[in-house]
Amino acid sequence: MANIQDEIHKRRTFGIISHPDAGKTTLTEKLLLFGGAIQTAGAVKSNKIKKGATSDFMEIERQRGISVATSVMTFEYNNLKINILDTPGHKDFAEDTYRTLTAVDSVILVIDCVKGVEEQTERLMEVCRMRNTPVIIFINKMDREGQNPFDLLDELEQKLNINVRPLTWPINIGANFKGVYNLYEKSLNLFNANKTKIEKEVVSVDIHSDELLKRVGERDTRQLREDVELIEGVYDEFDRETYLSGSVAPVFFGSAVNNFGVQELLDTFTEIAPSTQKRQTDVRVVEPEEKKFSGFIFKIHANLDPKHRDRIAFLRICSGTFERNKFYHHVRLDKNLRFNNPYNFMAQDKEVVDEGFPGDVIGLYDTGNFKIGDTMTEGEDLNFQGIPSFSPEIFKELINLDPMKSKQLEKGIQQLTDEGVAQLFVQPQLGNRKIVGTVGELQYEVIQYRLEHEYGAKCRFDGQSISKACWLTSEDQKKLNEFVRLKGQQIAQDKDGNFVFLAESEWILRMNIQNNPEIQFHFTSEFKRAVEA
Ligand code: G4P
């Protein structure tokens, strides 16, 4: 039997995030290539939904298939077990990405050097900052005419609200890109554009040596020396503890498609990234070394084929050893369940596993027992925190088009929202009017399609002029009830029965916050568990 301590220390579970097109898929593939998990480039398919394919459901289904196959990619490198959790690139599936970030111990953020910090990058980093997740930044596409690296670093600090520390530094950019100087190792890594083979030249070179001059020429040597002096003067020495606390992000430059800078990134990652971390619950902190198993569900993937209504729930193991066929406690349902075919996901395959350790993600066949955020334990009643819902960006009313199929519609929308496809808000005062909130239009098409094909229910969505949902609490229950009664149409209940204020505009929301100091307006649903605790 494996030693659990060794297994925990071996694991590095992380996610790669980026704004679409910055190079997440390419970098993931290159890491797998360097890690020996795949042999050729092109083996990992992009899980992007192609532009213009928004109403092509075969495309969505195909992509969903890919996304389940690449949900977790595992490989061994330097005696470590590396688990990469895939995150969907498409903006409309951003909720999925936020939730996946709750299951990682660290993150690699990919930035396109031409575009700099983009909208999606900011949102994703906000989620990392909420949880103090350690972040390494990879500035990609250095073979293209990008922005000045110092300007990029300033932009990262300003827009992402984090300190940065370059660990490599580019020598030129675009067509003149010559390579990077590794500030940590004090070595020169010369660029050799090559998309298929791993070929590189690394030489240990002192920044003041003639060897540097010989290798990169006078002009670039002068520039590099100036840059390095400036970096050493402006940025603090790299400190691992500060990185682990999520307050400083080390930065690497490279070109994923050309295999450049990827090895440095991977080597440094394995050296500094955290192994399995402890996790907060509503009652106490759970340490990975604890003997008893615990974990939580952060993603549910449903089979779109109506003949096979099975789902795969993805469980992140937080403590102890998970064993096949052993009974575990489903806290929310207060029910014991066992799993005879838990899956481990490899780069392109999945295999049944007998055991799993903290940091691992396993796939469990589910017939409808799981909701996103559910906790499994060996009996203890606790709930893992940090799996909040955020306010959706688009709100539409769900209209039933076939009164004979109300039950199917009800069941369908419940199950789809359990999976986290969208958020459901019900307005009991308005005859149980159902408002479905999402982060992207695509979700409505997915829901409509799935309700029809899996549940036989037809529906339509009517746009609503709602811009934000806020969860409401108050120390004074009477005041809360009064507010709920007064606001009538603007009040709904989420899936757990919590009151939510549906604001038509930012202005209306601000006014209501100002005029009702005894009511707390929460921008995420996380308060729930904190309140219960
Ligand atoms: P994503 O998952 O973050 O959405 O990005 P993805 O890896 O799919 O990369 C987006 C595009 O950027 C791809 O081109 C990819 O080849 C390119 N790319 C990735 N890394 C680099 C790099 O270092 N330099 C340059 N110049 N390009 C890079 P595409 O044309 O959209 O797709 P493809 O046909 O090349 O696969």
Coordinates of C-alpha atoms and ligand atoms in Angstrom, one line a residue:
M1 CA 0.0 0.0 0.0
A2 CA 1.3 3.4 -1.0
N3 CA 2.5 5.8 1.7
I4 CA 0.0 8.6 1.8
Q5 CA 2.6 11.2 2.8
D6 CA 4.8 10.4 -0.2
E7 CA 1.8 10.4 -2.5
I8 CA 0.7 13.9 -1.3
H9 CA 4.2 15.4 -1.7
K10 CA 4.4 13.9 -5.2
R11 CA 1.3 15.7 -6.4
R12 CA 1.0 19.0 -8.3
T13 CA -2.6 19.7 -9.3
F14 CA -3.0 22.9 -11.3
G15 CA -5.0 24.6 -14.0
I16 CA -3.9 26.5 -17.0
I17 CA -6.0 29.6 -17.7
S18 CA -6.1 32.3 -20.4
H19 CA -8.2 34.5 -22.4
P20 CA -9.3 32.5 -25.5
D21 CA -6.5 32.3 -28.2
A22 CA -3.6 33.3 -25.9
G23 CA -2.2 29.7 -26.2
K24 CA -3.7 27.6 -23.4
T25 CA -4.2 24.5 -25.5
T26 CA -0.8 24.8 -27.2
L27 CA 0.9 25.2 -23.8
T28 CA -1.0 22.3 -22.3
E29 CA 0.0 20.1 -25.2
K30 CA 3.6 21.2 -24.9
L31 CA 3.7 20.4 -21.2
L32 CA 2.3 16.9 -22.0
L33 CA 5.0 16.5 -24.7
F34 CA 7.8 17.5 -22.4
G35 CA 6.3 15.3 -19.7
G36 CA 6.3 12.4 -22.1
A37 CA 2.5 11.9 -21.8
I38 CA 2.1 12.3 -25.6
Q39 CA 4.6 11.8 -28.3
T40 CA 3.5 14.1 -31.1
A41 CA 2.2 17.6 -31.2
G42 CA -1.4 17.9 -32.3
A43 CA -2.6 15.0 -30.0
V44 CA -4.5 17.3 -27.7
K45 CA -7.5 18.7 -29.4
S46 CA -8.6 22.2 -28.6
N47 CA -11.7 22.3 -26.5
K48 CA -12.6 25.6 -28.0
I49 CA -16.0 26.0 -29.5
K50 CA -15.1 27.2 -33.0
K51 CA -16.2 30.7 -33.9
G52 CA -19.5 30.7 -35.7
A53 CA -20.4 27.3 -34.4
T54 CA -22.7 28.5 -31.7
S55 CA -25.8 26.8 -33.0
D56 CA -24.2 23.7 -34.2
F57 CA -25.0 21.1 -31.6
M58 CA -22.9 18.4 -33.0
E59 CA -20.0 20.7 -32.6
I60 CA -21.0 21.4 -29.0
E61 CA -21.4 17.7 -28.4
R62 CA -18.1 16.9 -30.0
Q63 CA -16.4 19.6 -27.9
R64 CA -18.1 18.3 -24.7
G65 CA -16.7 14.8 -25.6
I66 CA -13.2 16.3 -25.9
S67 CA -13.6 18.3 -22.8
V68 CA -14.5 15.2 -20.8
A69 CA -11.5 13.3 -22.2
T70 CA -9.2 16.1 -21.4
S71 CA -10.8 17.1 -18.1
V72 CA -7.7 15.9 -16.2
M73 CA -4.4 15.2 -17.8
T74 CA -2.0 13.3 -15.7
F75 CA 1.7 12.6 -16.2
E76 CA 4.8 11.9 -14.3
Y77 CA 7.7 14.2 -14.4
N78 CA 10.8 14.4 -12.2
N79 CA 9.2 11.8 -9.9
L80 CA 6.2 14.0 -9.4
K81 CA 2.6 13.2 -10.4
I82 CA 1.3 16.2 -12.3
N83 CA -2.5 16.7 -12.7
I84 CA -3.5 19.4 -15.2
L85 CA -7.2 20.3 -14.8
D86 CA -8.5 21.6 -18.1
T87 CA -10.6 24.7 -18.2
P88 CA -13.0 25.6 -21.0
G89 CA -11.7 28.4 -23.1
H90 CA -15.0 29.7 -24.3
K91 CA -16.3 32.7 -22.4
D92 CA -19.8 31.3 -22.2
F93 CA -18.5 28.5 -20.1
A94 CA -16.6 30.7 -17.7
E95 CA -18.6 29.5 -14.7
D96 CA -17.1 26.0 -15.3
T97 CA -13.7 27.5 -15.2
Y98 CA -14.3 29.3 -12.0
R99 CA -15.4 26.1 -10.4
T100 CA -12.5 24.1 -11.7
L101 CA -10.2 26.7 -10.1
T102 CA -11.6 25.6 -6.7
A103 CA -10.1 22.1 -7.3
V104 CA -6.5 23.2 -8.1
D105 CA -3.6 24.0 -5.9
S106 CA -2.0 26.5 -8.3
V107 CA -2.4 28.1 -11.7
I108 CA -0.4 28.9 -14.8
L109 CA -1.8 32.0 -16.5
V110 CA -1.0 32.4 -20.2
I111 CA -0.9 35.9 -21.6
D112 CA -0.6 36.9 -25.3
C113 CA 2.3 39.4 -25.5
V114 CA 0.6 41.2 -28.3
K115 CA -2.8 41.6 -26.6
G116 CA -1.6 41.9 -23.0
V117 CA -4.2 41.5 -20.2
E118 CA -7.6 40.7 -21.7
E119 CA -11.1 40.8 -20.2
Q120 CA -11.3 37.1 -19.4
T121 CA -7.8 37.1 -17.8
E122 CA -9.0 39.7 -15.3
R123 CA -12.1 37.7 -14.3
L124 CA -10.1 34.5 -13.9
M125 CA -7.5 36.2 -11.9
E126 CA -10.1 37.7 -9.6
V127 CA -11.2 34.2 -8.7
C128 CA -7.6 33.2 -8.0
R129 CA -7.0 36.2 -5.9
M130 CA -10.2 35.4 -3.9
R131 CA -8.6 32.2 -2.8
N132 CA -4.9 33.3 -2.8
T133 CA -4.1 30.6 -5.3
P134 CA -0.4 30.7 -6.3
V135 CA 0.0 31.9 -9.9
I136 CA 2.8 31.6 -12.5
I137 CA 2.5 33.8 -15.6
F138 CA 3.7 32.6 -19.0
I139 CA 3.9 35.4 -21.5
N140 CA 3.4 33.7 -24.8
K141 CA 3.9 34.4 -28.6
M142 CA 7.3 36.1 -28.1
D143 CA 7.9 35.3 -31.8
R144 CA 5.3 38.0 -32.6
E145 CA 5.7 41.8 -32.4
G146 CA 4.3 42.2 -28.9
Q147 CA 4.4 45.0 -26.4
N148 CA 7.5 46.1 -24.5
P149 CA 8.1 43.5 -21.7
F150 CA 8.4 46.2 -19.0
D151 CA 5.0 47.7 -20.1
L152 CA 3.5 44.2 -20.0
L153 CA 4.7 43.7 -16.5
D154 CA 3.3 47.0 -15.4
E155 CA 0.0 46.1 -17.0
L156 CA -0.1 42.7 -15.3
E157 CA 0.5 44.4 -11.9
Q158 CA -2.1 47.1 -12.4
K159 CA -4.9 45.1 -14.0
L160 CA -4.5 41.8 -12.1
N161 CA -3.8 43.3 -8.7
I162 CA -0.7 41.2 -8.1
N163 CA 3.0 41.8 -7.8
V164 CA 5.1 40.2 -10.5
R165 CA 8.7 39.0 -10.6
P166 CA 10.3 38.0 -14.0
L167 CA 12.4 34.8 -13.8
T168 CA 13.3 34.9 -17.4
W169 CA 13.9 37.9 -19.7
P170 CA 13.4 38.1 -23.4
I171 CA 16.2 39.2 -25.8
N172 CA 14.3 41.2 -28.3
I173 CA 10.9 40.3 -29.5
G174 CA 9.0 39.3 -32.7
A175 CA 11.2 38.6 -35.8
N176 CA 14.3 39.5 -33.9
F177 CA 13.5 37.4 -30.8
K178 CA 16.7 35.6 -29.9
G179 CA 15.8 33.9 -26.7
V180 CA 15.6 34.4 -23.0
Y181 CA 18.0 35.0 -20.2
N182 CA 17.2 32.9 -17.2
L183 CA 17.6 35.3 -14.3
Y184 CA 17.2 32.5 -11.8
E185 CA 19.7 30.0 -13.3
K186 CA 21.9 32.7 -14.9
S187 CA 21.8 30.9 -18.2
L188 CA 21.1 31.9 -21.7
N189 CA 18.5 30.0 -23.7
L190 CA 18.7 30.6 -27.4
F191 CA 15.7 30.5 -29.5
N192 CA 15.5 28.0 -32.4
A193 CA 12.1 28.2 -34.1
N194 CA 10.8 24.7 -34.2
K195 CA 7.3 23.6 -33.9
T196 CA 7.7 19.8 -33.9
K197 CA 10.9 18.9 -32.2
I198 CA 12.2 19.7 -28.8
E199 CA 15.5 21.3 -29.7
K200 CA 17.3 24.0 -27.8
E201 CA 20.5 25.4 -26.8
V202 CA 21.1 26.4 -23.2
V203 CA 24.4 27.8 -22.0
S204 CA 25.4 29.1 -18.6
V205 CA 26.5 32.6 -19.2
D206 CA 27.3 35.4 -16.8
I207 CA 25.5 38.6 -17.7
H208 CA 28.9 40.4 -17.7
S209 CA 30.8 37.9 -19.8
D210 CA 32.2 38.1 -23.3
E211 CA 30.5 34.9 -24.1
L212 CA 27.2 36.7 -23.9
L213 CA 28.5 39.3 -26.4
K214 CA 29.6 36.6 -28.7
R215 CA 26.3 34.9 -28.6
V216 CA 23.8 37.7 -29.0
G217 CA 25.8 40.6 -30.4
E218 CA 26.7 44.0 -29.0
R219 CA 23.4 45.8 -29.2
D220 CA 21.4 43.1 -27.6
T221 CA 24.0 42.5 -24.9
R222 CA 23.9 46.2 -24.0
Q223 CA 20.1 46.1 -23.8
L224 CA 20.0 42.9 -21.8
R225 CA 22.5 44.2 -19.3
E226 CA 20.5 47.4 -18.9
D227 CA 17.2 45.5 -18.6
V228 CA 18.6 43.1 -16.0
E229 CA 20.0 45.9 -13.9
L230 CA 16.6 47.6 -14.0
I231 CA 14.8 44.4 -13.0
E232 CA 17.2 43.7 -10.1
G233 CA 16.6 47.3 -9.0
V234 CA 12.9 47.4 -9.3
Y235 CA 11.7 43.9 -8.4
D236 CA 12.3 42.2 -5.1
E237 CA 14.3 38.9 -5.1
F238 CA 12.0 36.0 -5.9
D239 CA 10.7 34.5 -2.7
R240 CA 8.9 31.2 -2.8
E241 CA 6.9 31.8 0.3
T242 CA 5.5 35.0 -1.2
Y243 CA 4.6 33.1 -4.3
L244 CA 2.9 30.4 -2.3
S245 CA 0.8 33.0 -0.4
G246 CA -0.5 34.2 -3.8
S247 CA 1.0 37.7 -3.5
V248 CA 3.7 37.5 -6.1
A249 CA 3.6 35.9 -9.5
P250 CA 6.8 34.7 -11.2
V251 CA 6.8 35.5 -14.9
F252 CA 8.3 33.5 -17.8
F253 CA 8.6 34.5 -21.5
G254 CA 8.4 32.1 -24.4
S255 CA 6.6 30.8 -27.4
A256 CA 4.5 27.7 -26.8
V257 CA 4.0 26.8 -30.4
N258 CA 7.8 26.8 -30.9
N259 CA 8.4 24.8 -27.7
F260 CA 10.3 27.7 -26.4
G261 CA 10.5 28.5 -22.7
V262 CA 8.2 25.6 -21.9
Q263 CA 10.9 23.4 -20.3
E264 CA 12.0 26.3 -18.1
L265 CA 8.4 26.8 -17.1
L266 CA 7.9 23.2 -16.3
D267 CA 11.1 22.8 -14.4
T268 CA 10.5 25.8 -12.3
F269 CA 6.9 24.8 -11.8
T270 CA 7.9 21.4 -10.4
E271 CA 10.4 23.1 -8.1
I272 CA 8.2 25.8 -6.7
A273 CA 4.6 24.9 -7.1
P274 CA 2.7 23.7 -4.0
S275 CA 1.8 20.1 -3.5
T276 CA -1.7 19.2 -2.3
Q277 CA -3.0 22.0 0.0
K278 CA -5.2 22.0 3.0
R279 CA -8.8 23.1 2.4
Q280 CA -11.3 25.2 4.4
T281 CA -14.7 23.7 5.3
D282 CA -17.6 25.2 7.2
V283 CA -16.4 23.6 10.4
R284 CA -12.7 23.3 10.2
V285 CA -9.6 23.1 8.0
V286 CA -9.0 19.7 6.4
E287 CA -5.4 18.7 6.0
P288 CA -4.5 16.4 3.2
E289 CA -2.5 14.1 5.6
E290 CA -5.6 13.2 7.6
K291 CA -6.3 9.5 7.6
K292 CA -9.9 9.8 6.7
F293 CA -11.0 10.4 3.1
S294 CA -12.8 13.6 2.1
G295 CA -13.4 15.4 -1.2
F296 CA -15.9 17.5 -3.2
I297 CA -17.6 17.5 -6.6
F298 CA -16.6 20.5 -8.7
K299 CA -17.8 19.5 -12.1
I300 CA -20.6 17.2 -13.5
H301 CA -20.6 16.0 -17.1
A302 CA -23.8 14.6 -18.4
N303 CA -24.2 12.3 -21.3
L304 CA -26.3 14.0 -24.0
D305 CA -27.5 10.7 -25.3
P306 CA -31.1 10.3 -23.9
K307 CA -30.6 6.5 -23.9
H308 CA -27.7 6.8 -21.5
R309 CA -28.7 9.2 -18.9
D310 CA -25.6 8.7 -16.9
R311 CA -23.4 11.5 -15.7
I312 CA -19.8 11.7 -14.6
A313 CA -19.2 13.7 -11.4
F314 CA -15.6 14.9 -10.9
L315 CA -14.4 14.6 -7.4
R316 CA -11.3 16.3 -6.0
I317 CA -9.8 14.3 -3.2
C318 CA -8.8 16.6 -0.3
S319 CA -7.7 14.1 2.4
G320 CA -7.1 10.4 3.1
T321 CA -7.2 7.6 0.6
F322 CA -10.2 7.1 -1.7
E323 CA -10.8 3.4 -2.3
R324 CA -12.9 1.7 -4.9
N325 CA -16.0 -0.1 -3.6
K326 CA -15.8 1.4 -0.1
F327 CA -18.9 3.2 1.3
Y328 CA -18.6 7.0 1.7
H329 CA -20.9 9.6 3.2
H330 CA -22.7 12.0 1.0
V331 CA -23.1 14.9 3.4
R332 CA -25.9 16.8 1.8
L333 CA -28.1 13.7 1.2
D334 CA -27.0 12.1 4.4
K335 CA -26.6 8.9 2.5
N336 CA -23.8 6.3 2.0
L337 CA -22.6 5.6 -1.5
R338 CA -19.9 3.4 -3.0
F339 CA -18.4 3.4 -6.4
N340 CA -17.3 0.3 -8.3
N341 CA -15.8 2.0 -11.3
P342 CA -14.1 5.2 -10.3
Y343 CA -12.1 6.6 -13.2
N344 CA -8.7 8.2 -13.4
F345 CA -8.2 10.3 -16.5
M346 CA -5.0 10.1 -18.4
A347 CA -3.9 12.3 -21.3
Q348 CA -6.3 10.6 -23.8
D349 CA -7.6 7.6 -21.9
K350 CA -9.4 6.8 -18.7
E351 CA -8.9 3.8 -16.6
V352 CA -10.6 2.3 -13.5
V353 CA -8.6 3.0 -10.4
D354 CA -8.6 1.2 -7.1
E355 CA -7.4 4.1 -5.0
G356 CA -6.8 7.9 -5.2
F357 CA -4.8 10.3 -3.1
P358 CA -5.2 14.0 -2.0
G359 CA -4.8 16.2 -5.1
D360 CA -6.2 13.6 -7.5
V361 CA -9.4 14.0 -9.4
I362 CA -11.5 11.0 -10.1
G363 CA -14.6 10.5 -12.2
L364 CA -17.6 8.9 -10.5
Y365 CA -20.6 7.5 -12.4
D366 CA -23.6 9.3 -11.1
T367 CA -27.3 8.6 -11.6
G368 CA -28.4 11.9 -10.2
N369 CA -27.1 12.0 -6.6
F370 CA -24.6 14.8 -7.1
K371 CA -24.8 18.6 -7.3
I372 CA -21.8 20.8 -7.8
G373 CA -20.2 21.5 -4.5
D374 CA -21.3 18.3 -2.8
T375 CA -18.9 16.9 -0.1
M376 CA -18.1 13.2 0.5
T377 CA -16.5 12.1 3.7
E378 CA -16.0 9.0 5.8
G379 CA -18.9 10.1 8.0
E380 CA -18.1 13.6 9.3
D381 CA -20.6 16.3 8.6
L382 CA -18.6 19.1 6.9
N383 CA -18.9 21.0 3.6
F384 CA -15.9 22.3 1.6
Q385 CA -16.1 26.0 0.9
G386 CA -14.9 28.0 -2.0
I387 CA -17.4 26.8 -4.6
P388 CA -19.5 29.9 -4.9
S389 CA -22.0 31.0 -7.6
F390 CA -21.3 34.4 -9.0
S391 CA -24.0 36.7 -10.3
P392 CA -24.9 35.6 -13.8
E393 CA -24.6 38.2 -16.6
I394 CA -27.7 37.4 -18.7
F395 CA -31.1 36.6 -17.3
K396 CA -34.1 35.1 -19.2
E397 CA -37.4 33.8 -18.2
L398 CA -38.1 30.1 -19.0
I399 CA -41.4 29.7 -20.8
N400 CA -42.9 26.3 -21.0
L401 CA -44.2 25.7 -24.6
D402 CA -45.9 22.4 -23.9
P403 CA -48.2 22.4 -20.8
M404 CA -48.5 18.6 -21.0
K405 CA -44.7 18.3 -20.3
S406 CA -44.5 20.6 -17.2
K407 CA -43.1 17.8 -15.1
Q408 CA -40.4 17.0 -17.5
L409 CA -39.5 20.6 -17.9
E410 CA -39.3 21.0 -14.1
K411 CA -37.1 17.9 -13.7
G412 CA -34.9 18.8 -16.6
I413 CA -34.2 22.4 -15.5
Q414 CA -33.5 21.2 -11.9
Q415 CA -31.0 18.6 -13.1
L416 CA -29.3 20.9 -15.6
T417 CA -28.9 23.5 -13.0
D418 CA -27.5 20.9 -10.5
E419 CA -24.9 20.2 -13.1
G420 CA -24.0 23.9 -13.1
V421 CA -25.0 24.6 -16.7
A422 CA -26.9 27.7 -15.5
Q423 CA -28.4 29.2 -12.3
L424 CA -32.1 29.0 -11.6
F425 CA -34.0 31.6 -9.7
V426 CA -37.6 31.0 -8.9
Q427 CA -40.1 33.8 -8.0
P428 CA -42.8 32.1 -5.8
Q429 CA -44.7 35.4 -5.5
L430 CA -45.1 35.4 -9.3
G431 CA -46.6 31.9 -9.7
N432 CA -43.1 30.3 -9.6
R433 CA -41.8 32.2 -12.5
K434 CA -38.4 30.7 -13.4
I435 CA -35.5 33.0 -14.3
V436 CA -32.4 31.3 -15.7
G437 CA -29.2 33.1 -15.4
T438 CA -26.0 32.4 -17.4
V439 CA -22.7 34.0 -18.3
G440 CA -23.3 33.5 -22.1
E441 CA -26.0 33.2 -24.7
L442 CA -24.7 29.8 -25.7
Q443 CA -26.0 28.3 -22.5
Y444 CA -29.6 29.0 -23.5
E445 CA -29.2 27.1 -26.7
V446 CA -27.6 24.2 -24.8
I447 CA -30.4 24.2 -22.2
Q448 CA -33.2 24.4 -24.9
Y449 CA -31.6 21.6 -26.9
R450 CA -31.0 19.4 -23.9
L451 CA -34.5 19.9 -22.4
E452 CA -36.0 18.9 -25.7
H453 CA -33.7 15.9 -26.5
E454 CA -33.2 14.5 -23.0
Y455 CA -36.4 15.4 -21.2
G456 CA -38.9 15.8 -24.1
A457 CA -39.8 19.3 -23.0
K458 CA -40.1 22.3 -25.2
C459 CA -39.3 25.8 -24.0
R460 CA -38.5 29.4 -25.0
F461 CA -36.5 32.0 -23.3
D462 CA -37.7 35.6 -22.9
G463 CA -35.1 38.3 -22.2
Q464 CA -35.4 40.2 -18.9
S465 CA -34.0 43.5 -18.0
I466 CA -32.0 42.3 -15.1
S467 CA -28.3 43.2 -14.8
K468 CA -27.3 41.6 -11.5
A469 CA -28.3 39.1 -8.9
C470 CA -27.3 39.7 -5.3
W471 CA -27.8 37.3 -2.4
L472 CA -29.6 38.8 0.6
T473 CA -29.0 38.3 4.3
S474 CA -29.8 40.3 7.4
E475 CA -29.3 39.9 11.1
D476 CA -32.8 41.1 11.5
Q477 CA -35.0 38.5 9.9
K478 CA -38.1 40.7 10.2
K479 CA -36.4 43.4 8.2
L480 CA -35.4 40.9 5.5
N481 CA -38.9 39.6 5.2
E482 CA -40.2 43.1 4.9
F483 CA -37.7 44.0 2.2
V484 CA -38.6 40.8 0.3
R485 CA -42.3 41.6 0.6
L486 CA -41.8 45.2 -0.5
K487 CA -39.6 44.4 -3.5
G488 CA -42.0 41.7 -4.8
Q489 CA -41.1 41.3 -8.5
Q490 CA -37.4 42.0 -7.9
I491 CA -37.0 39.1 -5.4
A492 CA -36.4 35.5 -6.3
Q493 CA -35.1 32.4 -4.5
D494 CA -32.0 30.4 -5.6
K495 CA -31.9 26.6 -5.7
D496 CA -31.3 26.4 -2.0
G497 CA -34.1 28.7 -1.1
N498 CA -31.9 31.8 -0.4
F499 CA -33.4 35.2 -1.2
V500 CA -31.9 37.0 -4.2
F501 CA -32.4 40.5 -5.3
L502 CA -32.6 40.9 -9.1
A503 CA -31.5 44.4 -9.9
E504 CA -32.4 46.1 -13.2
S505 CA -29.4 48.2 -13.2
E506 CA -26.2 49.0 -11.3
W507 CA -27.9 52.3 -10.3
I508 CA -31.0 50.6 -8.8
L509 CA -28.8 48.2 -7.0
R510 CA -26.7 51.0 -5.5
M511 CA -29.8 52.8 -4.4
N512 CA -31.2 49.7 -2.7
I513 CA -27.9 49.0 -0.9
Q514 CA -27.8 52.7 0.3
N515 CA -31.4 52.8 1.4
N516 CA -31.3 49.5 3.3
P517 CA -28.3 49.4 5.5
E518 CA -29.7 46.6 7.6
I519 CA -29.7 44.3 4.6
Q520 CA -26.5 42.7 3.3
F521 CA -26.2 42.3 -0.4
H522 CA -23.7 39.6 -1.4
F523 CA -22.1 39.3 -4.8
T524 CA -21.4 35.6 -4.6
S525 CA -23.3 32.8 -2.9
E526 CA -20.4 31.9 -0.7
F527 CA -21.9 33.7 2.3
K528 CA -24.3 30.8 2.7
R529 CA -21.9 28.3 4.2
A530 CA -20.1 31.1 6.2
V531 CA -23.5 32.0 7.8
E532 CA -24.3 28.3 8.5
A533 CA -20.9 28.0 10.2
Ligands
G4P1 P1 -6.3 28.9 -26.5 O1 -6.3 27.4 -26.1 O2 -5.8 29.8 -25.4 O3 -7.6 29.4 -27.0 O4 -5.2 29.1 -27.6 P2 -4.5 28.0 -28.6 O5 -3.5 27.2 -27.9 O6 -5.6 27.3 -29.4 O7 -3.7 29.1 -29.6 C1 -4.4 30.0 -30.3 C2 -3.6 30.3 -31.5 O8 -2.3 30.9 -31.2 C3 -3.3 29.1 -32.4 O9 -3.3 29.5 -33.7 C4 -1.9 28.7 -32.0 O10 -1.2 28.0 -32.9 C5 -1.3 30.1 -31.8 N1 -0.1 30.1 -30.9 C6 0.1 29.5 -29.7 N2 1.3 29.7 -29.2 C7 1.9 30.6 -30.1 C8 3.2 31.2 -30.1 O11 4.0 31.0 -29.3 N3 3.4 32.0 -31.2 C9 2.5 32.2 -32.2 N4 2.9 33.0 -33.2 N5 1.3 31.6 -32.2 C10 1.0 30.8 -31.2 P3 -4.5 29.2 -34.7 O12 -4.2 29.8 -36.0 O13 -5.8 29.7 -34.0 O14 -4.7 27.7 -34.7 P4 -3.7 26.6 -35.3 O15 -4.4 26.3 -36.6 O16 -2.3 27.2 -35.5 O17 -3.8 25.5 -34.4

